[in-house]
Short mmCIF file of C-alpha atoms in Angstrom, two decimals:
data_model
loop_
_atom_site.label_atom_id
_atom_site.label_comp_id
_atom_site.label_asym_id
_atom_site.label_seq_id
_atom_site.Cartn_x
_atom_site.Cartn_y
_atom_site.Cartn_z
CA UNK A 188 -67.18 20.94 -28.31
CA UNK A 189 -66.90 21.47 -31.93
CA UNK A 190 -67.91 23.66 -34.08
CA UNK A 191 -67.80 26.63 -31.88
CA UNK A 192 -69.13 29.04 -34.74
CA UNK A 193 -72.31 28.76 -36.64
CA UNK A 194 -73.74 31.19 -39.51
CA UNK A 195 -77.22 31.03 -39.30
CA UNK A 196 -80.51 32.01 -41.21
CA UNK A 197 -83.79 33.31 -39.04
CA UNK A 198 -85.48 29.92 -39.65
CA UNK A 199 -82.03 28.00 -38.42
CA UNK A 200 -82.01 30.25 -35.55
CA UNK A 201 -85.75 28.88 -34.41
CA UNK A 202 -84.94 25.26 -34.95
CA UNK A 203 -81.77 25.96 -32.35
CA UNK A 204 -83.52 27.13 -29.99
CA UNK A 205 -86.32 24.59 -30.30
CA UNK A 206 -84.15 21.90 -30.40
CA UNK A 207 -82.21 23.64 -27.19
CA UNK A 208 -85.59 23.59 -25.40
CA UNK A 209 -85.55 27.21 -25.13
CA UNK A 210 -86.59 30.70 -25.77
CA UNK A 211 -85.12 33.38 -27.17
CA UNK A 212 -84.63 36.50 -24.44
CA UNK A 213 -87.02 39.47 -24.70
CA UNK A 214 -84.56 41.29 -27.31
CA UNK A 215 -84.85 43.58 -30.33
CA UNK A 216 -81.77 41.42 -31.39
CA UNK A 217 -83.97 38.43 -31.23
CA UNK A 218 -87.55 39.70 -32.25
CA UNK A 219 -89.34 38.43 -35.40
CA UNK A 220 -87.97 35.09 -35.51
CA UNK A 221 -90.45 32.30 -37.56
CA UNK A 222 -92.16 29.33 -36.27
CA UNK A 223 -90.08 26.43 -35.80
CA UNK A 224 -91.34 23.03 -37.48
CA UNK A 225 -89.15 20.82 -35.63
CA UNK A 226 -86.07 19.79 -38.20
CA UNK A 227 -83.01 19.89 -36.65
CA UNK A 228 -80.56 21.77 -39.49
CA UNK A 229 -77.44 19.97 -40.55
CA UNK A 230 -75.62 22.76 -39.86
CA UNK A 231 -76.76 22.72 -35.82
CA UNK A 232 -76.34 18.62 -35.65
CA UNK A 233 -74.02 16.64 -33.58
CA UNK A 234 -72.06 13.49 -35.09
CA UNK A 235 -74.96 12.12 -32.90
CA UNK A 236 -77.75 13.52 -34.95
CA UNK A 237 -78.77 15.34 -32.09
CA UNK A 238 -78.14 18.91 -31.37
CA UNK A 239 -74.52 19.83 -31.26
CA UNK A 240 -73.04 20.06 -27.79
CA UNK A 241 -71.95 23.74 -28.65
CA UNK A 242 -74.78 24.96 -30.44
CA UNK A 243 -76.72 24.00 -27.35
CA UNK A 244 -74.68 26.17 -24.97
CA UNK A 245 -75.21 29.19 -27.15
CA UNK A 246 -78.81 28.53 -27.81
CA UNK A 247 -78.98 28.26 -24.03
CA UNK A 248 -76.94 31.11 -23.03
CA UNK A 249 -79.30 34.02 -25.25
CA UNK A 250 -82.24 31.92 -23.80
CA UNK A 251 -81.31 33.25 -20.23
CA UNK A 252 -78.22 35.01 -20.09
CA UNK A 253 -77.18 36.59 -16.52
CA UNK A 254 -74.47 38.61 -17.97
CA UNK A 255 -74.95 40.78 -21.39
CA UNK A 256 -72.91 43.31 -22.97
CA UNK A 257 -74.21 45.45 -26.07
CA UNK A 258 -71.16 47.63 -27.97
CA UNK A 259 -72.89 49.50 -30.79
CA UNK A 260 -70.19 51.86 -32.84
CA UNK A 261 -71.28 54.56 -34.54
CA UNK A 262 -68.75 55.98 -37.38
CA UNK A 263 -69.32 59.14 -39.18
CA UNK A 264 -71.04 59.97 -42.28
CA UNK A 265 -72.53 56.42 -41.54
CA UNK A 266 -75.67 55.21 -39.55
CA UNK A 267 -75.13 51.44 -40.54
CA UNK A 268 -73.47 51.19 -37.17
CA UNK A 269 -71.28 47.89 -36.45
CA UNK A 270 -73.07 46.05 -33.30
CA UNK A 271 -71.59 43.31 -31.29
CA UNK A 272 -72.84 41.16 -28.45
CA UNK A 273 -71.50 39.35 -25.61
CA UNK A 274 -73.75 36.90 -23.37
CA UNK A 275 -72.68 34.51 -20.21
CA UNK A 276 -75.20 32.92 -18.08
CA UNK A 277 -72.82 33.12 -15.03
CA UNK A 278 -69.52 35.28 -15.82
CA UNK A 279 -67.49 32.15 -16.95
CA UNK A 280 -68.37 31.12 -20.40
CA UNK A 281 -68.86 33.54 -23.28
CA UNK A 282 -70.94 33.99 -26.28
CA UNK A 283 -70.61 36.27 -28.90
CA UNK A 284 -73.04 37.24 -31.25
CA UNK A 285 -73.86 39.69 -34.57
CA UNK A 286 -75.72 40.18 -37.51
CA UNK A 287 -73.56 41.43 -40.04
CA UNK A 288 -76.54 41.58 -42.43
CA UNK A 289 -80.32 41.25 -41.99
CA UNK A 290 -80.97 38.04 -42.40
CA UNK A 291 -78.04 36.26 -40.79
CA UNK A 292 -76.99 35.61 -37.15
CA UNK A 293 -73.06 35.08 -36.72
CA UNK A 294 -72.82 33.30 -33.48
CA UNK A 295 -69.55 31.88 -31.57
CA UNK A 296 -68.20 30.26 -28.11
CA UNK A 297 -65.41 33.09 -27.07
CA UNK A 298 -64.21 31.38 -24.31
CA UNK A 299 -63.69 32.72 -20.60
CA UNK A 300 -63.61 36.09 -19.15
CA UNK A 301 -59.94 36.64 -20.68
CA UNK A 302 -61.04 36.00 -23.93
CA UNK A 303 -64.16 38.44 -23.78
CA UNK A 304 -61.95 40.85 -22.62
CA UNK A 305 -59.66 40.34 -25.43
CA UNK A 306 -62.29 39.98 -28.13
CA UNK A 307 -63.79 43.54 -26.67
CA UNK A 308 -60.41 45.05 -27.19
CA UNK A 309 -59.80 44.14 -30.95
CA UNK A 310 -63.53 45.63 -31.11
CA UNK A 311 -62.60 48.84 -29.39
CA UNK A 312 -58.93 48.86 -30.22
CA UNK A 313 -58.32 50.50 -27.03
CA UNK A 314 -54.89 48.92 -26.48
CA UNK A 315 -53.64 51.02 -29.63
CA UNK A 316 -54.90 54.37 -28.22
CA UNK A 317 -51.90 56.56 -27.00
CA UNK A 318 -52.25 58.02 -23.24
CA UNK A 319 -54.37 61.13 -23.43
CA UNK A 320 -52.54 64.95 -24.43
CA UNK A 321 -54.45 66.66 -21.43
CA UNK A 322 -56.42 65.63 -18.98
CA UNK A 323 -60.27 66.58 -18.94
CA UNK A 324 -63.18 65.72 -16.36
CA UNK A 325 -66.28 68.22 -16.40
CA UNK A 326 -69.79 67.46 -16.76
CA UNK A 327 -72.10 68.92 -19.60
CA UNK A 328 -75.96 69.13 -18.64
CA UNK A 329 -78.39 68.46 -21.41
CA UNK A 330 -79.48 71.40 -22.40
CA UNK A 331 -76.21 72.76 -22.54
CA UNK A 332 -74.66 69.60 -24.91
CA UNK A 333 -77.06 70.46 -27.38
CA UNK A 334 -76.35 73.48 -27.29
CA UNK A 335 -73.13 73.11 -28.33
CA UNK A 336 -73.55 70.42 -30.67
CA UNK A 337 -75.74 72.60 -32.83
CA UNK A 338 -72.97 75.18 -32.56
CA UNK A 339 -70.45 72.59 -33.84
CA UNK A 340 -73.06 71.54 -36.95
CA UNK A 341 -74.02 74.97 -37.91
CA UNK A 342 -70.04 75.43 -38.11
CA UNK A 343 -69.85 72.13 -40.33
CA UNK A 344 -72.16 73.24 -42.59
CA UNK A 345 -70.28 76.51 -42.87
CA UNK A 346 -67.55 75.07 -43.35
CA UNK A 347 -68.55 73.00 -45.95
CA UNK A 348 -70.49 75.99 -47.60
CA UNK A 349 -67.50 77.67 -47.76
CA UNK A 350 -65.65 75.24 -49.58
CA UNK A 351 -68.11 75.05 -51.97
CA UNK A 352 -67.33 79.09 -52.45
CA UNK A 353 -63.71 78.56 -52.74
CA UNK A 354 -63.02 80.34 -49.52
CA UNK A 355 -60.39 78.22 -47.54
CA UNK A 356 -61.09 80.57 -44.23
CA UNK A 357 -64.58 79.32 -42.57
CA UNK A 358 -64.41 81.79 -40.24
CA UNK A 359 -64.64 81.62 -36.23
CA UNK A 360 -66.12 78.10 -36.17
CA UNK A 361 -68.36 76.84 -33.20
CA UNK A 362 -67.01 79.89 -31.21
CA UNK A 363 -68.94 82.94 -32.84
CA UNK A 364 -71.99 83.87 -31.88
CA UNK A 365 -75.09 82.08 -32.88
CA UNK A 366 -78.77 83.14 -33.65
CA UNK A 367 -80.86 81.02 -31.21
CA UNK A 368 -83.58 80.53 -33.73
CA UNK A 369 -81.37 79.20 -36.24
CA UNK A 370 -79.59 76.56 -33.67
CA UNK A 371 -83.26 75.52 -33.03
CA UNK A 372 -83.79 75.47 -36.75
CA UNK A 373 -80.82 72.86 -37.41
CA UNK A 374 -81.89 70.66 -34.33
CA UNK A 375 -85.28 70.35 -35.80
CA UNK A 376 -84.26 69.54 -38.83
CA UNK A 377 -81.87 67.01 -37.13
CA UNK A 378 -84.76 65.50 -35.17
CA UNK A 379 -86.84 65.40 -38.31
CA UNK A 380 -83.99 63.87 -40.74
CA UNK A 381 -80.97 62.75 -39.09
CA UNK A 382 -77.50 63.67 -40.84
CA UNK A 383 -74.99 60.43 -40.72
CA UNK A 384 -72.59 63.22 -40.75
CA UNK A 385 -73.66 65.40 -37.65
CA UNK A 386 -72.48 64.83 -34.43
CA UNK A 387 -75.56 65.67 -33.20
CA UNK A 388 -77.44 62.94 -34.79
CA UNK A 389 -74.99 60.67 -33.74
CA UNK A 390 -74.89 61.74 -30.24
CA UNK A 391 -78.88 61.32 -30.03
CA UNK A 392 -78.03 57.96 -31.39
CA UNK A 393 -76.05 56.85 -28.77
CA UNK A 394 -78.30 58.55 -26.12
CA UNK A 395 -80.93 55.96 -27.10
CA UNK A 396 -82.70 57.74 -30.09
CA UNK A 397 -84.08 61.22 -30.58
CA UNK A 398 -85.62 62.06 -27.75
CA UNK A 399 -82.12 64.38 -27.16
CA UNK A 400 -83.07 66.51 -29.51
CA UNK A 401 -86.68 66.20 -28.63
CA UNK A 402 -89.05 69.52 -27.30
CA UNK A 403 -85.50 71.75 -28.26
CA UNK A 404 -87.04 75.46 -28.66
CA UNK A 405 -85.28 78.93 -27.96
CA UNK A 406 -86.16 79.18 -24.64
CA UNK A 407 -84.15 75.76 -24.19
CA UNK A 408 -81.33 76.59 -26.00
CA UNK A 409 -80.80 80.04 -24.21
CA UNK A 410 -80.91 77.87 -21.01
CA UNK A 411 -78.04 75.82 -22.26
CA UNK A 412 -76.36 79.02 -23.42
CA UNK A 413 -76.58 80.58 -19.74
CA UNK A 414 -75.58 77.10 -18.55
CA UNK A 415 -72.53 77.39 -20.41
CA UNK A 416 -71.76 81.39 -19.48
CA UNK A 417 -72.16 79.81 -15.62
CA UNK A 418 -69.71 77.15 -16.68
CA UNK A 419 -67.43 79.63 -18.23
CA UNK A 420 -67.32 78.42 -21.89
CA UNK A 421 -69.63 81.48 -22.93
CA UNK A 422 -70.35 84.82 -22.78
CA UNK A 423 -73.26 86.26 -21.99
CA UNK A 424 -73.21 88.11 -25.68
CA UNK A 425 -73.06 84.43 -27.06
CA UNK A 426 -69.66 83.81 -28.00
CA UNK A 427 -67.36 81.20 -26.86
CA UNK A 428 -64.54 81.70 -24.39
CA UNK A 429 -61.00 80.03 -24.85
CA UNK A 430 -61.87 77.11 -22.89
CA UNK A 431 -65.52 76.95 -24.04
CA UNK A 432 -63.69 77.07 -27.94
CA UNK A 433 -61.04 74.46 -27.01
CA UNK A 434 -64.46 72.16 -25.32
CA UNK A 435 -66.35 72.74 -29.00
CA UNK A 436 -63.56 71.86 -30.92
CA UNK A 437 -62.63 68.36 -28.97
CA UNK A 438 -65.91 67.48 -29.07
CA UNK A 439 -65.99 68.27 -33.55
CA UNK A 440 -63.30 65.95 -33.14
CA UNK A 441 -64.68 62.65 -32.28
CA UNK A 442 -65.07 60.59 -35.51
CA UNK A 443 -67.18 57.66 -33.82
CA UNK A 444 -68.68 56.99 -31.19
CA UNK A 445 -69.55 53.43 -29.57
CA UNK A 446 -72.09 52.88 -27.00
CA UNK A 447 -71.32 50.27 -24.68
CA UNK A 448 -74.65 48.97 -22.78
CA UNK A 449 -74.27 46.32 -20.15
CA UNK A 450 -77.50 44.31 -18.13
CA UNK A 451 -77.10 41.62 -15.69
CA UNK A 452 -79.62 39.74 -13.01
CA UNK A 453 -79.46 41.04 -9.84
CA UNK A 454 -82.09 38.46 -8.05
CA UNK A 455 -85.49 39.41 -9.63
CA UNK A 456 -84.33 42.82 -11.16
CA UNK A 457 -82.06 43.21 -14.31
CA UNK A 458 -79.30 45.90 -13.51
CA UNK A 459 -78.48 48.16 -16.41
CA UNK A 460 -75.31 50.26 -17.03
CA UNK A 461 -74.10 52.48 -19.78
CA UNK A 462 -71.04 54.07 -21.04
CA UNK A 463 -70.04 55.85 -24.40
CA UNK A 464 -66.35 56.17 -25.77
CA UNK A 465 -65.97 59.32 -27.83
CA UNK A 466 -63.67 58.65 -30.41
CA UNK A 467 -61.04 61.31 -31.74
CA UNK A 468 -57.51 61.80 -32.96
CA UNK A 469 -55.03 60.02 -30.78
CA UNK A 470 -57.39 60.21 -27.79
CA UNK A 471 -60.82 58.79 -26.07
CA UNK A 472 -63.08 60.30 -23.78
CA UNK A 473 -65.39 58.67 -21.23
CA UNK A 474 -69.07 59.63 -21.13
CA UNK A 475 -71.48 58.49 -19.18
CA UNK A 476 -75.04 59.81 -18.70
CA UNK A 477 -76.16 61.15 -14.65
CA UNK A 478 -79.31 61.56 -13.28
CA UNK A 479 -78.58 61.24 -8.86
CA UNK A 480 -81.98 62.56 -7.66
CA UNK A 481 -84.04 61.35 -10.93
CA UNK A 482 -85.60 64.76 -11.21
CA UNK A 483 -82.86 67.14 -12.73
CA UNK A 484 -81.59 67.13 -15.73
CA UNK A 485 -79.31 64.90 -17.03
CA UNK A 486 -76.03 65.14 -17.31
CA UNK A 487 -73.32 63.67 -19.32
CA UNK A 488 -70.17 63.36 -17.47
CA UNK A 489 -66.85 63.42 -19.62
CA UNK A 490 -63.48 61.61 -18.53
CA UNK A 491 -60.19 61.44 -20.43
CA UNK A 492 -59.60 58.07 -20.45
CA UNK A 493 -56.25 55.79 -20.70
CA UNK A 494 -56.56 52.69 -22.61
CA UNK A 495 -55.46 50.65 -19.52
CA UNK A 496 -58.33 52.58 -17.60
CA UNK A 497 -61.03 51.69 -20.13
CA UNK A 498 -59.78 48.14 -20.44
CA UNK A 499 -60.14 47.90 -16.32
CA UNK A 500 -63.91 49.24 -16.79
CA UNK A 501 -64.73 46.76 -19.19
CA UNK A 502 -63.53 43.96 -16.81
CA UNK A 503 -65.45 45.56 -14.42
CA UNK A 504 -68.31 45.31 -16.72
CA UNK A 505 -68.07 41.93 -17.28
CA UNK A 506 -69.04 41.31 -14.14
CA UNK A 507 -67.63 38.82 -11.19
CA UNK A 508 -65.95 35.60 -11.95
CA UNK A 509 -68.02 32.48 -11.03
CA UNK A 510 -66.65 31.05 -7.58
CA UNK A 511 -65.92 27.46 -8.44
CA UNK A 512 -68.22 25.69 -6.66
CA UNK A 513 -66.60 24.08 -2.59
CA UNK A 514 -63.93 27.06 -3.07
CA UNK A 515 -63.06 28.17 0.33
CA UNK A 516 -64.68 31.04 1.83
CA UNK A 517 -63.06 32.75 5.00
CA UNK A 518 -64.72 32.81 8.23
CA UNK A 519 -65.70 36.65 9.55
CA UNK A 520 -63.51 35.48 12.39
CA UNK A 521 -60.63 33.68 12.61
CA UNK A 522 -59.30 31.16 14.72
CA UNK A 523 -56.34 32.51 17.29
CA UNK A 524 -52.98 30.94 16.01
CA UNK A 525 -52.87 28.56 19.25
CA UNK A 526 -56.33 26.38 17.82
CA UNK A 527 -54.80 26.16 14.29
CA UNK A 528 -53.43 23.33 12.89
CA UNK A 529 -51.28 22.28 9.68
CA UNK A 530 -52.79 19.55 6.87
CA UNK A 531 -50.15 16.68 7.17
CA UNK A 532 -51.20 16.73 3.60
CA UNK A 533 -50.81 20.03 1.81
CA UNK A 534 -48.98 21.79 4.77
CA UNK A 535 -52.36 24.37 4.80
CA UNK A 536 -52.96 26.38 7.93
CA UNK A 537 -56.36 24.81 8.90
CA UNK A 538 -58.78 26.18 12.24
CA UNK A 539 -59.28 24.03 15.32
CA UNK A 540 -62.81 23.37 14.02
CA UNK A 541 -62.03 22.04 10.41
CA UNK A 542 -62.95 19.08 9.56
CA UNK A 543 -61.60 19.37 6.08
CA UNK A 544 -58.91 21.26 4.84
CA UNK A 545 -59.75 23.70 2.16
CA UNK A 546 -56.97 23.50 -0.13
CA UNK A 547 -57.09 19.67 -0.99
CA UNK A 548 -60.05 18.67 0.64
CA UNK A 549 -58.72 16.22 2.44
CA UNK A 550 -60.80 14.53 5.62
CA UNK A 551 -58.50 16.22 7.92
CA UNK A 552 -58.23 13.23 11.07
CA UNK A 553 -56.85 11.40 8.03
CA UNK A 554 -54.31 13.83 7.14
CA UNK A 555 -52.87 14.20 10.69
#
C-alpha cells in the first residue's frame, strides 16, 4: 500500500473518513472537524480514483481503534508540549499520528509491534539513557508532592532573584524552612497563571490539568509538611533533612516530563493506564499515580528506571500480539506419550485425537 504518509488539512481529514465510511473516535485529538461534502482529495486517492488502500486503513484504525497510546512531552520553560499518537485496531498494525501545528494532521502506517516500539524509542530516546547512579523507589502522597514542589519553585525564584542581585550564593535552596502562607501564595498563583518554567505547573500538567494544585490552603500544606516529617524528609521545625534535601533536589532536576497515557477495549469497557517519565541529567524516573481503595489520597509512586526496563513497559503497553488466526492452542491436558503420534509430514508430535496436525495443517490419516 502506497503512500503510507499523508499531510492533511481539517477539511481533508473529513473527506477520509467519509470516504472510509467512518467516524472519527470520541477524541479531543479529533473534535471540531467540518462537514464533509463528499470529494474525495487527490491527495487521499488511489491510482483507482477511489480511496487509497492505505489511507483507508488509517482512516479506519482512529475510527475504532482497540489499542491507543498518547505520549505528551512536556519540556521546560515551554507549554507547547510535543504530542504523539499511536493507534492499532488489534495489536498488529500501527498508526501514528500528530499535529505539529493547528491546522494540520501528520498521519502514517508504522508498521508492526516492532516498529511502534522502535518509533516510541526515538520519541523517548530511552535507549540513550545511561543505567541509573542510585537506585530510588518511595512513594510521595499528594499533599506532600506539592508540598515540595512549591518548596523547589519558591527556591527557583530565589535563585533567580538572586542573580538578578549579583549574589552567586542563593542560599539553602528547597531545604530551608518555608512560610506556609507563602508556599500557598506561589501555588495559587500557579493555579491562577501557570509558569512554563515551574515544575509545578508542569507536574499539574501531566497530572491531567490543575486540579493538583486545586483547594491548596495552609492547612493542606502543613499536612504535606507532617507527611513528609513522618516520611523523614522534614523536620517538624520545617526544614529539610539530608534525604528529604537530596529528594527536592532530584526532583528540581527533571527538565521534561512526558506523560505516557495508554486505553484499550476490554469487551464493553475501555481500560486506561498511565505512566510519567521524569526527565533529568543522565537519569529517568518512573511515576505513576495510586489510588488502591479509591478513597485515600493519591499517591505518586517513583521508580528509578533502566532504559531496558522502560522499553519492556512500553511493550507491555502495547498490548498482546494478535494470535494469527488457526494458530494452535494447547489442550489444558495433554495426551499421555503412549496415544501420541508423529505427522509423517512435518515430524510434529500430534495427540491420539488429532485429526490435523497443528504445525502444517495437514489432514493427518493422509500424512500417516
Amino acid at each position: 500500500m502506497q503512500p503510507r504518509r499523508f499531510r492533511l488539512s481539517p477539511a481533508q481529514m473529513s473527506e477520509g473518513f467519509a470516504a472510509a465510511g467512518a467516524i472519527p473516535a470520541l477524541s479531543d485529538f479529533l473534535s471540531g472537524l467540518p462537514g464533509a461534502g463528499g470529494i474525495l482529495p487527490e491527495v487521499l486517492a488511489g491510482v483507482d480514483g477511489e480511496l487509497d488502500p492505505s489511507a483507508r486503513l488509517i482512516f479506519e484504525t482512529l475510527a475504532q481503534p482497540g489499542i491507543s497510546m498518547r505520549f505528551l512531552c512536556i519540556a521546560e520553560g515551554s507549554f507547547t508540549a510535543l504530542e504523539v499518537r499511536l493507534a492499532s485496531r488489534d495489536g498488529g498494525q500501527w498508526v501514528a499520528f500528530a499535529r505539529p501545528e493547528p491546522e494540520c494532521w501528520d498521519l502514517a502506517i508504522i508498521g508492526e509491534r516492532e516498529q511502534a516500539l522502535a518509533l516510541v524509542d526515538e520519541v523517548l530516546g530511552v535507549t540513550f539513557l545511561p543505567d541509573p547512579a542510585m537506585e530510588l523507589a518511595m512513594d510521595l502522597p499528594k499533599r506532600e508532592l506539592v508540598h515540595l514542589l512549591a518548596r523547589i519553585q519558591k527556591a527557583r525564584k530565589a535563585g533567580l532573584q538572586a542573580r538578578l542581585d549579583g549574589c552567586e550564593d542563593a542560599g539553602e535552596g528547597a531545604a530551608a524552612p518555608a512560610a506556609l502562607g507563602e508556599l500557598e501564595a506561589i501555588v495559587a498563583r500557579e493555579y491562577a497563571r501557570p509558569d512554563p518554567g515551574s515544575l509545578l505547573s508542569r507536574f499539574a500538567i501531566a497530572a491531567g490539568g490543575p486540579e493538583l494544585l486545586s483547594a491548596c490552603d495552609e492547612v493542606t500544606l502543613a499536612a504535606g509538611l507532617e507527611g513528609l516529617v513522618a516520611q523523614g524528609h522534614a523536620y517538624p521545625g520545617g526544614s529539610l533533612t539530608v534525604e528529604g534535601a537530596a529528594l527536592a533536589d532530584l526532583l528540581a532536576s527533571r527538565s521534561a516530563i512526558t506523560v505516557i497515557q495508554t486505553a484499550h477495549r476490554a469487551g464493553e469497557a475501555v481500560v486506561v493506564d498511565q505512566i510519567m517519565l521524569l526527565h533529568g541529567p543522565g537519569s529517568v524516573l518512573l511515576g505513576a499515580w495510586s489510588d488502591t481503595d479509591g478513597n485515600s489520597e493519591p499517591s505518586l509512586s517513583l521508580r528509578s528506571a533502566r532504559p531496558g526496563d522502560v522499553l519492556a513497559l512500553i511493550d507491555c503497553l502495547l498490548g498482546e500480539p494478535p494470535r494469527k488466526e488457526g494458530a494452535f492452542e494447547p489442550e489444558v491436558e495433554a495426551a499421555p506419550p503412549s496415544e501420541a503420534g508423529i505427522c509423517g509430514s512435518c515430524g510434529t508430535l500430534y495427540e491420539a485425537s488429532s485429526r490435523f496436525c497443528r504445525e502444517c495443517g495437514i489432514a493427518l490419516s493422509d500424512a500417516k
